[in-house]
XYZ file of C-alpha atoms in Angstrom:
620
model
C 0.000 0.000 0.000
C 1.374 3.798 -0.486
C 1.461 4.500 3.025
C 3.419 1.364 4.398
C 5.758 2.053 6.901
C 9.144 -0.077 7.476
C 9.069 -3.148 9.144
C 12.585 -2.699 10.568
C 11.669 0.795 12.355
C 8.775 -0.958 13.936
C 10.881 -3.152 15.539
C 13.645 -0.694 16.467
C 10.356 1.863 17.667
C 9.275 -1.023 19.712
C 12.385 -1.673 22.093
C 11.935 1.732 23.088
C 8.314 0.392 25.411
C 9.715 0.623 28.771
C 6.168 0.280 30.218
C 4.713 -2.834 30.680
C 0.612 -1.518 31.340
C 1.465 0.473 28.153
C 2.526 -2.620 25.812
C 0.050 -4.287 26.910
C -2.342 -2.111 25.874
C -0.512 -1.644 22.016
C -0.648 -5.016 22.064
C -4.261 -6.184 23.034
C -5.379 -3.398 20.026
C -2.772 -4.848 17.323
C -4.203 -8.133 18.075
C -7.048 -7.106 17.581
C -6.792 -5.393 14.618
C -4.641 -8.254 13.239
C -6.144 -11.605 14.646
C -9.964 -10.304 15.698
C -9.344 -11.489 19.328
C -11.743 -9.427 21.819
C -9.865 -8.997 25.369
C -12.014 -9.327 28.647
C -11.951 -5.402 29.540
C -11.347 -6.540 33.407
C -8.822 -9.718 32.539
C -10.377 -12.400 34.307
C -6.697 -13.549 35.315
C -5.666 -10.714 37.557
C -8.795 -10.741 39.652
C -7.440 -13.894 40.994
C -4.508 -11.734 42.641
C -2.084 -14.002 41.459
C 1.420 -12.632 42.419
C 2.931 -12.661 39.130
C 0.287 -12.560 36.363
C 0.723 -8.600 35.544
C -0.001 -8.480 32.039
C -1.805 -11.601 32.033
C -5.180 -11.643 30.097
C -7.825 -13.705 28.253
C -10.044 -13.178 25.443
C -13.870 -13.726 25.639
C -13.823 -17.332 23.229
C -14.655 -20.134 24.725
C -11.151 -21.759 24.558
C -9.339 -21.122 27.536
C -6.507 -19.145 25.669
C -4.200 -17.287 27.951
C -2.046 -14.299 27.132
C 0.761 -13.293 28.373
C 2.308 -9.986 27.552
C 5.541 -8.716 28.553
C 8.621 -6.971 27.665
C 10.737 -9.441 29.828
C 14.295 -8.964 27.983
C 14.496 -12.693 29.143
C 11.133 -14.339 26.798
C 12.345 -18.169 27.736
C 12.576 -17.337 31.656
C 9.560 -15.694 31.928
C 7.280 -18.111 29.799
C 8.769 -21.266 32.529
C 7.937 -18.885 35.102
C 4.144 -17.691 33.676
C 3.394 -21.518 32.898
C 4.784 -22.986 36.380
C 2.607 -20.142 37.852
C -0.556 -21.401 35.946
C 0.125 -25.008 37.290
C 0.577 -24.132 40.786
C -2.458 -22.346 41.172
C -4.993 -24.825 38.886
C -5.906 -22.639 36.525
C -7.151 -24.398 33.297
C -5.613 -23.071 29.715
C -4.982 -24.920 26.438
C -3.078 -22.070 24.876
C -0.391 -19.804 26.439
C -0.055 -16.715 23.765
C 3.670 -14.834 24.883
C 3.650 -11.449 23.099
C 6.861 -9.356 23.675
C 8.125 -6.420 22.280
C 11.351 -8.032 21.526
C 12.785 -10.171 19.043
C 13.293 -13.978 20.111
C 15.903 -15.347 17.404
C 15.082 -18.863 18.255
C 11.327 -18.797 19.044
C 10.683 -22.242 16.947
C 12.706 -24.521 19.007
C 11.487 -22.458 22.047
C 7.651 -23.532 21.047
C 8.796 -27.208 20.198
C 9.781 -27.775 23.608
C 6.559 -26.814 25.519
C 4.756 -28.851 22.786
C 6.982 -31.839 23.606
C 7.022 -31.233 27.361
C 3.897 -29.279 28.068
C -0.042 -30.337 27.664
C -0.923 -27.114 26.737
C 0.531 -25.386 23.025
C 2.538 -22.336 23.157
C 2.412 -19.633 20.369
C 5.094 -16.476 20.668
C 4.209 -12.674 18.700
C 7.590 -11.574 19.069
C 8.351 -8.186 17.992
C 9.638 -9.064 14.845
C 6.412 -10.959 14.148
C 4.297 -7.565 15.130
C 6.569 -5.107 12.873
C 6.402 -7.316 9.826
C 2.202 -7.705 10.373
C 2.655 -3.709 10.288
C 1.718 -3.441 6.545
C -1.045 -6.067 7.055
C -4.451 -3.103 7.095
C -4.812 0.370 7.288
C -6.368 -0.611 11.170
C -2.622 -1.960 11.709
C -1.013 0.944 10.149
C -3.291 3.344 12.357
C -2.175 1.715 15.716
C 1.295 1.874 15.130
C 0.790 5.572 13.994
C -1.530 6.692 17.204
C 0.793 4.947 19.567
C 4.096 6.497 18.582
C 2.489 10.043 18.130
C 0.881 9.569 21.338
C 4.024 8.159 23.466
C 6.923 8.470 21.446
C 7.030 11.807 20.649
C 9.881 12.616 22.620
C 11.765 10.465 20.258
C 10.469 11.998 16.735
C 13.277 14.821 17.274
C 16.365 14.100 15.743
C 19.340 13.135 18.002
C 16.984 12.560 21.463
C 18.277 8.538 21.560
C 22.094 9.259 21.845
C 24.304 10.692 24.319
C 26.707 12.848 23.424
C 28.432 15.788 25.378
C 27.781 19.645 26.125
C 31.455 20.354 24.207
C 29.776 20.842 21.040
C 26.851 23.946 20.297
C 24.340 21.652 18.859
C 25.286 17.696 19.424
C 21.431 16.816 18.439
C 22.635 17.601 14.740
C 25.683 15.763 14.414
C 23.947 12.899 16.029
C 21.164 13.077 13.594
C 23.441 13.532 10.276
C 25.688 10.471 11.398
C 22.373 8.538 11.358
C 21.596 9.657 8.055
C 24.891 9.069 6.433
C 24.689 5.163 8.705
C 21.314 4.438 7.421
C 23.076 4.892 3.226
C 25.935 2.149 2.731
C 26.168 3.841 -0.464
C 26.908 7.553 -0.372
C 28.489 8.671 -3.892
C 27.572 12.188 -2.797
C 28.053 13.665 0.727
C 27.469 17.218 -0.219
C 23.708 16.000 -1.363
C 23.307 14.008 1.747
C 24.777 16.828 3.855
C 21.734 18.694 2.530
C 19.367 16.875 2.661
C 20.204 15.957 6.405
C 19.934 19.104 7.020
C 16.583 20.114 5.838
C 15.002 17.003 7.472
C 16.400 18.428 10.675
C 15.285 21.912 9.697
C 11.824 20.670 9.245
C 12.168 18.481 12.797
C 9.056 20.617 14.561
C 6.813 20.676 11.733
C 3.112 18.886 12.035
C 0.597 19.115 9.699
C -1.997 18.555 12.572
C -0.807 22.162 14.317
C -0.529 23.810 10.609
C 3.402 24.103 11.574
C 4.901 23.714 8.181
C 7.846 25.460 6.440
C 8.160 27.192 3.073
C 11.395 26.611 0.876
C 12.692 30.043 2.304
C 12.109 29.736 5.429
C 14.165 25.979 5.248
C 16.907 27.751 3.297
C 17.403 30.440 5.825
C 17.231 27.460 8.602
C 19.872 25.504 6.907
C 22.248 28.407 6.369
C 21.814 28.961 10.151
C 22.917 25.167 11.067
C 26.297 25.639 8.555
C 29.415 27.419 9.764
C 30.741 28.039 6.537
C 29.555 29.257 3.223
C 27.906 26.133 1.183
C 28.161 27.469 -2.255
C 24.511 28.265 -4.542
C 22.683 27.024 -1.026
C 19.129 28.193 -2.004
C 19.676 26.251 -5.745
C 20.956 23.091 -3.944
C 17.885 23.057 -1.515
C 15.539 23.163 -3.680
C 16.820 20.619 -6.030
C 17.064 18.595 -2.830
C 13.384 19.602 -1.543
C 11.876 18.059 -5.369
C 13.928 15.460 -4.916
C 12.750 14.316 -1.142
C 8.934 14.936 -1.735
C 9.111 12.370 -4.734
C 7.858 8.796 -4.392
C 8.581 5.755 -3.907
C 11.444 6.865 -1.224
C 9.208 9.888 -0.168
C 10.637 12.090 3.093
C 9.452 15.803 3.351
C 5.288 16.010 2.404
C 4.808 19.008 0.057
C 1.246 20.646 0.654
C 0.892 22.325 -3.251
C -1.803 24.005 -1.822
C 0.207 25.775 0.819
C 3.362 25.460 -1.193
C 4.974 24.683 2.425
C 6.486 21.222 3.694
C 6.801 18.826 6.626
C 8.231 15.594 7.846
C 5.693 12.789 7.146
C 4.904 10.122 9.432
C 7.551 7.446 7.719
C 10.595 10.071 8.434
C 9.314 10.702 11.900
C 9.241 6.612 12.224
C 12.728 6.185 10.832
C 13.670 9.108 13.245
C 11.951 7.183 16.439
C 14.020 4.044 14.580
C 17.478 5.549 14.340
C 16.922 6.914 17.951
C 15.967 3.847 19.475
C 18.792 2.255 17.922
C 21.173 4.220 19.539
C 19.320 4.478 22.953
C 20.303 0.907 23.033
C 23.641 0.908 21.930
C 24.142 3.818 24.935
C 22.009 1.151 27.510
C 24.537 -1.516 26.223
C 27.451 0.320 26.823
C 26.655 1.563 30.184
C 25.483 -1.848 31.635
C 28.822 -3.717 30.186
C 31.159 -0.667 31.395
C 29.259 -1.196 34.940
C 30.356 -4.686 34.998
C 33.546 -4.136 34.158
C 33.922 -1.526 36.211
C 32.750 -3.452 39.574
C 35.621 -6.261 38.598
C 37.833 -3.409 38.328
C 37.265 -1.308 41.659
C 38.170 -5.265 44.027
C 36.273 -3.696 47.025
C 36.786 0.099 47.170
C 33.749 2.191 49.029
C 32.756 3.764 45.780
C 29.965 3.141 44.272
C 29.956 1.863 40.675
C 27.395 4.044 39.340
C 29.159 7.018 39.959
C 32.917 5.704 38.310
C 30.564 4.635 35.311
C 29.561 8.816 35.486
C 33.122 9.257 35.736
C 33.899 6.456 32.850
C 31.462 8.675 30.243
C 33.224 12.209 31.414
C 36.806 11.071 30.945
C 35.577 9.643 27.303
C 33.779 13.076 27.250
C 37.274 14.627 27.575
C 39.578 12.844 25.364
C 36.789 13.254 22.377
C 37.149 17.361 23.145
C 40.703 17.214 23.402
C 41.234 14.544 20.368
C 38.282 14.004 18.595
C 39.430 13.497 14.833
C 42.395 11.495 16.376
C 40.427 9.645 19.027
C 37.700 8.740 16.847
C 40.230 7.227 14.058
C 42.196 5.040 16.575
C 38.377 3.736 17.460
C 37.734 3.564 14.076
C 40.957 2.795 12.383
C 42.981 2.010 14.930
C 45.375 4.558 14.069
C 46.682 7.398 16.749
C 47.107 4.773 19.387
C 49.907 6.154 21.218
C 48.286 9.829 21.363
C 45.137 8.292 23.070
C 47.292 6.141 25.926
C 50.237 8.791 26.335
C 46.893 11.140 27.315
C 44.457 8.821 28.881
C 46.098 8.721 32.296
C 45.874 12.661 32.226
C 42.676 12.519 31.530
C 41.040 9.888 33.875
C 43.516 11.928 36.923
C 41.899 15.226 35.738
C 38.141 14.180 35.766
C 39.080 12.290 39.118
C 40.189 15.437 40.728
C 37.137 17.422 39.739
C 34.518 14.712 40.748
C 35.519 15.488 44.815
C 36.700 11.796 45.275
C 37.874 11.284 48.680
C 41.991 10.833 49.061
C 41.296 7.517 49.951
C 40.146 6.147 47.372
C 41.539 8.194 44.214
C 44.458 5.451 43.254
C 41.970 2.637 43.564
C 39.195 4.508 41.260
C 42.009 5.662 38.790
C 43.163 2.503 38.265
C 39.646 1.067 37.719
C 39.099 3.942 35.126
C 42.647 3.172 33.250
C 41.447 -0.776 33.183
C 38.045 -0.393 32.090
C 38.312 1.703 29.237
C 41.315 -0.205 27.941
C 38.902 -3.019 28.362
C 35.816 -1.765 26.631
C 38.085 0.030 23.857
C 40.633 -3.231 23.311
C 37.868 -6.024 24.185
C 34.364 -4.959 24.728
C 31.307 -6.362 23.185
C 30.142 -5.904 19.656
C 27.541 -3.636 21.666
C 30.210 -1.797 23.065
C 32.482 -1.290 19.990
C 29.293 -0.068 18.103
C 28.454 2.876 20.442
C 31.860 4.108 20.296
C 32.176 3.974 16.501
C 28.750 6.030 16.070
C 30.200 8.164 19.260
C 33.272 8.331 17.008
C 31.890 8.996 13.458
C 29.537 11.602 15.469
C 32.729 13.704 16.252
C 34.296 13.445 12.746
C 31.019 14.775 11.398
C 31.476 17.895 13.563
C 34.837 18.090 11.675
C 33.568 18.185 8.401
C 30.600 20.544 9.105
C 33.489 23.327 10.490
C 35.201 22.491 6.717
C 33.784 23.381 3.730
C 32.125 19.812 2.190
C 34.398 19.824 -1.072
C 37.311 19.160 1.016
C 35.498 15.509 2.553
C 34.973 14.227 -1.443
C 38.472 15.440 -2.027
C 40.137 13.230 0.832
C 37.205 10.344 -0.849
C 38.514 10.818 -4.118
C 42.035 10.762 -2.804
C 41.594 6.993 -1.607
C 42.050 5.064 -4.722
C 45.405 7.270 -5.891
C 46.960 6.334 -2.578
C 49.942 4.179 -2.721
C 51.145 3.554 1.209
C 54.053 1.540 2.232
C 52.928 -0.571 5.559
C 55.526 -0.692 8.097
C 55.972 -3.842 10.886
C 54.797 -1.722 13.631
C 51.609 -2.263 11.913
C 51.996 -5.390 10.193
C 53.230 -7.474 13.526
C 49.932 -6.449 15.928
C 48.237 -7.429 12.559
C 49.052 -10.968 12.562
C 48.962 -11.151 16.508
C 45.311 -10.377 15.953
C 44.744 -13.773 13.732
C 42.568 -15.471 16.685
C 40.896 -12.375 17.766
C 36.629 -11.785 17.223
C 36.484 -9.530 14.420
C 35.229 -6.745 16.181
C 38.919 -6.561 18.035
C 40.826 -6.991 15.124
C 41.861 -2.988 15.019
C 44.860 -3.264 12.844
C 43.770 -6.041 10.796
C 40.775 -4.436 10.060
C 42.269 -1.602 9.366
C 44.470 -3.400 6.650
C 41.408 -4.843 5.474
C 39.091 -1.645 5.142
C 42.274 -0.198 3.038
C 42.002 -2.603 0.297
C 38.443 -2.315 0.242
C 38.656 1.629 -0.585
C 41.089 0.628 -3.730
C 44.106 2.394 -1.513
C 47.448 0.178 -2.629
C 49.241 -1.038 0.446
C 53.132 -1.997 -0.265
C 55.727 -3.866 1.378
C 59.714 -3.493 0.419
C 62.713 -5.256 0.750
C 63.536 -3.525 4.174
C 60.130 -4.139 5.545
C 59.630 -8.053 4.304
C 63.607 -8.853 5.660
C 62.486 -6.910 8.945
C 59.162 -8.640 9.560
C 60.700 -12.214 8.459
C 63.412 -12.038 11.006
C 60.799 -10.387 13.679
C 58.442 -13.858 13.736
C 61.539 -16.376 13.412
C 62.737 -14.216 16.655
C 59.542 -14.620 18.230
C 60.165 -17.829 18.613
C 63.743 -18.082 19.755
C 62.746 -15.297 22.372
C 59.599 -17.882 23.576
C 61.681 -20.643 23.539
C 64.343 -18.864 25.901
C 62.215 -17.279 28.234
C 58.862 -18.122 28.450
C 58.416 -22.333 27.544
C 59.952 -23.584 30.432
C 57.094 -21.438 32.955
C 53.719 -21.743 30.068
C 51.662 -22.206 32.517
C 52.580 -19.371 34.393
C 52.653 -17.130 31.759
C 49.524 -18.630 30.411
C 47.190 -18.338 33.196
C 48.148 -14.747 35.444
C 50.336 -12.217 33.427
C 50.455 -12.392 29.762
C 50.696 -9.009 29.976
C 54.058 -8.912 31.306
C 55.471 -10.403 28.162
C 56.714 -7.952 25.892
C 56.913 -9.892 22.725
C 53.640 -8.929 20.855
C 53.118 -12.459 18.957
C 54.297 -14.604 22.443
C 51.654 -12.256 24.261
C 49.550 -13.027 21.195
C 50.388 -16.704 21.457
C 49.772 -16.378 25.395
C 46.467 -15.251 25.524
C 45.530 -17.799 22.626
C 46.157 -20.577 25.115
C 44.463 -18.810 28.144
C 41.080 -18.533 25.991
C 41.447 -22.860 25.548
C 43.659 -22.988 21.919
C 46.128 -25.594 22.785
C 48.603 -25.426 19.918
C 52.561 -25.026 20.489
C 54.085 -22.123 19.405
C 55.377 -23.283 16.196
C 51.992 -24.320 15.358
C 50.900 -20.610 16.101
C 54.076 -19.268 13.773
C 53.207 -21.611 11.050
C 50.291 -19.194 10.143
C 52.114 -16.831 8.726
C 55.996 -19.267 7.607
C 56.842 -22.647 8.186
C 59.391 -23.026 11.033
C 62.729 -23.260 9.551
C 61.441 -23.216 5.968
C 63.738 -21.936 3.311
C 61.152 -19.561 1.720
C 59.817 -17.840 4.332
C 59.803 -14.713 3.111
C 58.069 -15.709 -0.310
C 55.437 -17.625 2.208
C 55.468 -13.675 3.978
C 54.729 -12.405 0.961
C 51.715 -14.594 -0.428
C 50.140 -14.154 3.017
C 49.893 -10.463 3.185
C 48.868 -10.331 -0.640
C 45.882 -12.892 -0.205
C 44.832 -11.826 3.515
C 45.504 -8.149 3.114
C 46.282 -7.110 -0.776
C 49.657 -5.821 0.062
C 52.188 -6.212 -2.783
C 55.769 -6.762 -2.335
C 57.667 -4.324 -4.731
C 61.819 -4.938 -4.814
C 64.116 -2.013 -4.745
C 65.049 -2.704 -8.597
C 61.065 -2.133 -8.842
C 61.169 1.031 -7.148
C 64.103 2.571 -9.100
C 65.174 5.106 -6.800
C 68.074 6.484 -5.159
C 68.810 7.295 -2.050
C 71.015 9.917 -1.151
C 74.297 8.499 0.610
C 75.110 11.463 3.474
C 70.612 11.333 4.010
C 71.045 8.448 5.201
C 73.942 7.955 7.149
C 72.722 11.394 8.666
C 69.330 9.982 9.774
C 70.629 6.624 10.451
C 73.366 8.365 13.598
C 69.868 10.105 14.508
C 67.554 6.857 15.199
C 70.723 5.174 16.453
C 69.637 6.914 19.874
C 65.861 5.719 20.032
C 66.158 2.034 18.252
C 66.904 -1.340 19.783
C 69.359 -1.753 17.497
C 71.694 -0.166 14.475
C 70.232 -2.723 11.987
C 66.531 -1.336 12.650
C 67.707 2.546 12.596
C 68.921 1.419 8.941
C 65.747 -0.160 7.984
C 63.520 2.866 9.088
C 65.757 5.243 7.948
C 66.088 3.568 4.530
C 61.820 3.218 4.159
C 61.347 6.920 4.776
C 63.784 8.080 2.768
C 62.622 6.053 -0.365
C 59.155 7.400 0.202
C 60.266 11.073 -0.057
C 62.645 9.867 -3.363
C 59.094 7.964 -4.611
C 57.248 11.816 -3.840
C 59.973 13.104 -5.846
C 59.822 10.688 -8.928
C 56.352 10.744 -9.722
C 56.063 14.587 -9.466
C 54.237 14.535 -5.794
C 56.110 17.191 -4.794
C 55.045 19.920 -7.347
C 52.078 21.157 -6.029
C 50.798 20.690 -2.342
C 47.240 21.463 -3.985
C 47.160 17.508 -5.356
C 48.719 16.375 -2.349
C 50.988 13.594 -1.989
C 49.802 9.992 -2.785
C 52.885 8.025 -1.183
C 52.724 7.541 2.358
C 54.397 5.312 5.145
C 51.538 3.101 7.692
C 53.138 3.061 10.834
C 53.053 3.166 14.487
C 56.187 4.773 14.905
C 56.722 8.522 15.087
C 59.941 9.354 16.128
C 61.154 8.214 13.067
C 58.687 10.317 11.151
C 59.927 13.478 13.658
């Protein structure tokens, strides 16, 4: 039908039900509407004053159908509990409906046990079942619509589901144009999606209902307001935009001809209640894991945990004001990693200071802060990691709305002429991360994402000798000092072992791998092979796309006095002469590479050969 709403912001809209009278009620009029069931209006169960039965009801057939109607975030739980509770106190039923506003992934084998087990049959309408019955009449369509006006309006504005800090003039916004840029995997334009993000949010309090509606002129001067630079031949670009939002079958912004004036529609306001409640529960997530975490981390101090998981969002707060753009690409990237720990202890003592914490307990609730954050940032949740990457890609798109837009397709269009040369401080926590969940695999996704955007990642001579003898050390430096105590090591203080692929290797066998370490190495080489580095080579190029280029490939020279100049100054910050050589040898053929292919010229092209790497002293 024209007016069909999404079935996946029906589900997102209801998670956000935190009332159980008032899903109960939504519920009893969708099934209604849906099925033609006809509730008892004083639900015969609850006059029993059975402890337990709120939102229990039946309907006024004759078969003794029971329904049970909760928003119970544990459905299996709660149906043994209703159905025990039925038993216990005699009363008769031959069907137990569950409907919950949730999801239940595995609702069939959930029904085929109580049909196994139980006399009586159970049915579930999860939410999933209820948003994709949505469509099903325009008396469907009508509930949905009349329920959300009437109790979700709070969450029609733009931005209302996140959290995101006072350091910013107007954080609703950025929330609200990272949602629109998350809900398009797609975006060949930004500059039209920056647009039209921001007339949906300029026409955020209009309702047809109160005759609130906007004109073209009065959206243009509301727009220019939300920009903080000049957007070139504004008033043309909005109203190209405008035609093209009020056109079917993706429709967003109602135009009343009449009135020549516009205003959201109800499907924008749904996808808005949609995206909010998406991120409402990516914030709930977050909180509840960091509290956890947080409570293993404090081992008994008089504080309560509530207030260090305050103190947990302020010091995040913090770093994002101090370090957004770089913050938000080590989350993202997992670049910038030594700017966000050389600062985070800083940060944590600073917020610490200003919170009033008695003396007594500062160390203890520092320490908890320092843990917990590495935790959540290094190995939270999927949950977790998701509400700092929309935290994070909320702060880079307050970057680009203080730049003029042409400079974010520039940097797009930049991608696929890059040509970047990885370096082993990159390339070695890479292939430690071979065991990891994805969603902790920072530099190996990182590798990964690369390829994807057509960017050309390169390895040399220097780097494949460096990163060959690196793993064959790896296991001459286990062998030495850490085989003879494994167990040890394994079980307590992995990370006391400096060796990124032993510490690797160490933490493999605390989470139950049982390999040996040269089953672990043979991964990436076989132990004591003779082509190790060729096996390097075909490794990288299938897992990562990186292509090995030899210095007769690269045809460049390096000058002599460079690089015995640069080499006497790394001598002082290296382990060793050898890897002063290396470094100095890889930077130094990138700036000869600038210089061959012209990159040099004119900084208004930029330069398209660049070094990956971890390490900036060398770069300094």
């Amino acid at each position: 039908m024209d007016d069909s709403i999404n079935p996946t912001d029906v589900l997102d809209m209801l998670l956000l039900i935190e009332d159980g009278f008032l899903f109960e009620r939504f519920a009893q009029e969708f099934l209604s509407a849906r099925l033609g069931y006809s509730f008892m209006s004083s639900g015969g169960i609850k006059d029993r004053g059975i402890d337990g039965f709120e939102y229990c009801s039946e309907t006024d057939s004759k078969v003794k159908s029971i329904f049970q109607i909760s928003i119970d975030k544990k459905p299996e739980t709660k149906i043994r509990d209703t159905v025990n509770k039925l038993v216990k106190n005699n009363i008769e039923f031959k069907k137990l409906y569950y409907v919950t506003n949730i999801e239940i992934k595995n609702k069939d084998a959930l029904i085929d046990s109580y049909s196994e087990n139980d006399d009586a049959s159970l049915t579930i309408f999860d939410g999933k079942w209820i948003s994709d019955n949505s469509n099903n009449s325009s008396s469907t369509l009508s509930i949905i619509k009349n329920f959300s006006n009437q109790h979700l309006r709070k969450y029609q504005k733009p931005g209302e589901g996140f959290v995101v800090n006072d350091y910013v003039s107007n954080p609703k916004l950025y929330v609200y144009l990272m949602q629109q840029i998350e809900r398009d995997d797609d975006i060949k334009n930004l500059n039209d999606k920056l647009i039209e993000s921001l007339i949906l949010y300029s026409l955020r309090d209009t309702d047809p209902d109160n005759n609130s509606l906007l004109s073209s002129t009065e959206i243009f001067e509301a727009v220019k307001n939300l920009l903080n630079f000049e957007f070139e031949r504004l008033q043309s670009k909005i109203n190209k935009r405008l035609n093209s939002l009020t056109k079917k079958p993706h429709r967003k912004v109602n135009h009343h001809v009449n009135l020549d004036k516009y205003c959201l529609p109800y499907e924008t306001r749904l996808q808005i209640i949609s995206d909010n409640s998406r991120d409402k529960g990516r914030y709930d997530a977050f909180i509840s894991e960091a509290e956890i975490i947080i409570k293993k981390n404090l081992k008994g101090a008089n504080v309560k945990v509530q207030d260090v998981t305050k103190l947990l969002s302020k010091t995040l707060e913090k770093i994002y004001y101090r370090q957004g753009l770089e913050f938000s690409e080590f989350l993202l990237n997992g670049g910038c990693k030594d700017l966000f720990e050389s600062n985070l202890h800083e940060t944590v003592t600073e917020i610490i200071h200003e919170s009033g914490i008695v003396d007594l307990n500062i160390n203890k609730v520092k320490s908890a802060l320092v843990l917990s954050i590495r935790e959540l940032i290094y190995s939270g949740s999927l949950e977790a990691k998701e509400y700092l990457r929309s935290l994070s890609k909320t702060y880079q798109m307050l970057f680009l709305l203080k730049c003029e837009p042409r400079i974010v397709d520039f940097f797009l269009s930049m991608a696929g002429n890059m040509r970047i040369f990885v370096c082993t401080s990159i390339l070695v926590p890479a292939l430690s991360e071979i065991y990891l969940d994805p969603q902790n695999k920072r530099y190996w996704s990182l590798l990964k994402s690369a390829k994807l955007r057509g960017v050309k990642l390169v390895i040399n001579e220097a780097i494949l000798s460096e990163l060959d003898f690196h793993i064959r050390r790896s296991k001459y430096i286990f062998e030495t000092d850490y085989e003879s105590k494994i167990d040890f090591y394994s079980e307590d203080v992995p990370d006391l072992v400096d060796q990124i692929l032993v510490r690797a290797y160490l933490y493999a066998r605390k989470e139950g791998r049982k390999e040996t370490y040269d089953q672990f190495i043979s991964n990436f080489i076989t132990i004591n092979g003779l082509q190790t580095k060729q096996e390097l080579t075909d490794f990288l190029y299938e897992e990562f796309g990186i292509e090995f280029c030899s210095d007769k490939e690269l045809d460049v020279e390096i000058p002599k006095n460079d690089f015995e100049s640069l080499v006497e100054e790394l001598k002082q910050f290296k382990k060793s002469e050898e890897k002063a050589k290396t470094d100095a040898k890889l930077i130094l053929t990138i700036y000869a590479l600038r210089d061959k292919h012209g990159e040099s010229k004119s900084s208004l092209d930029g330069y398209k050969t660049w070094w990956l790497s971890s390490d900036t002293m060398t770069h300094k």
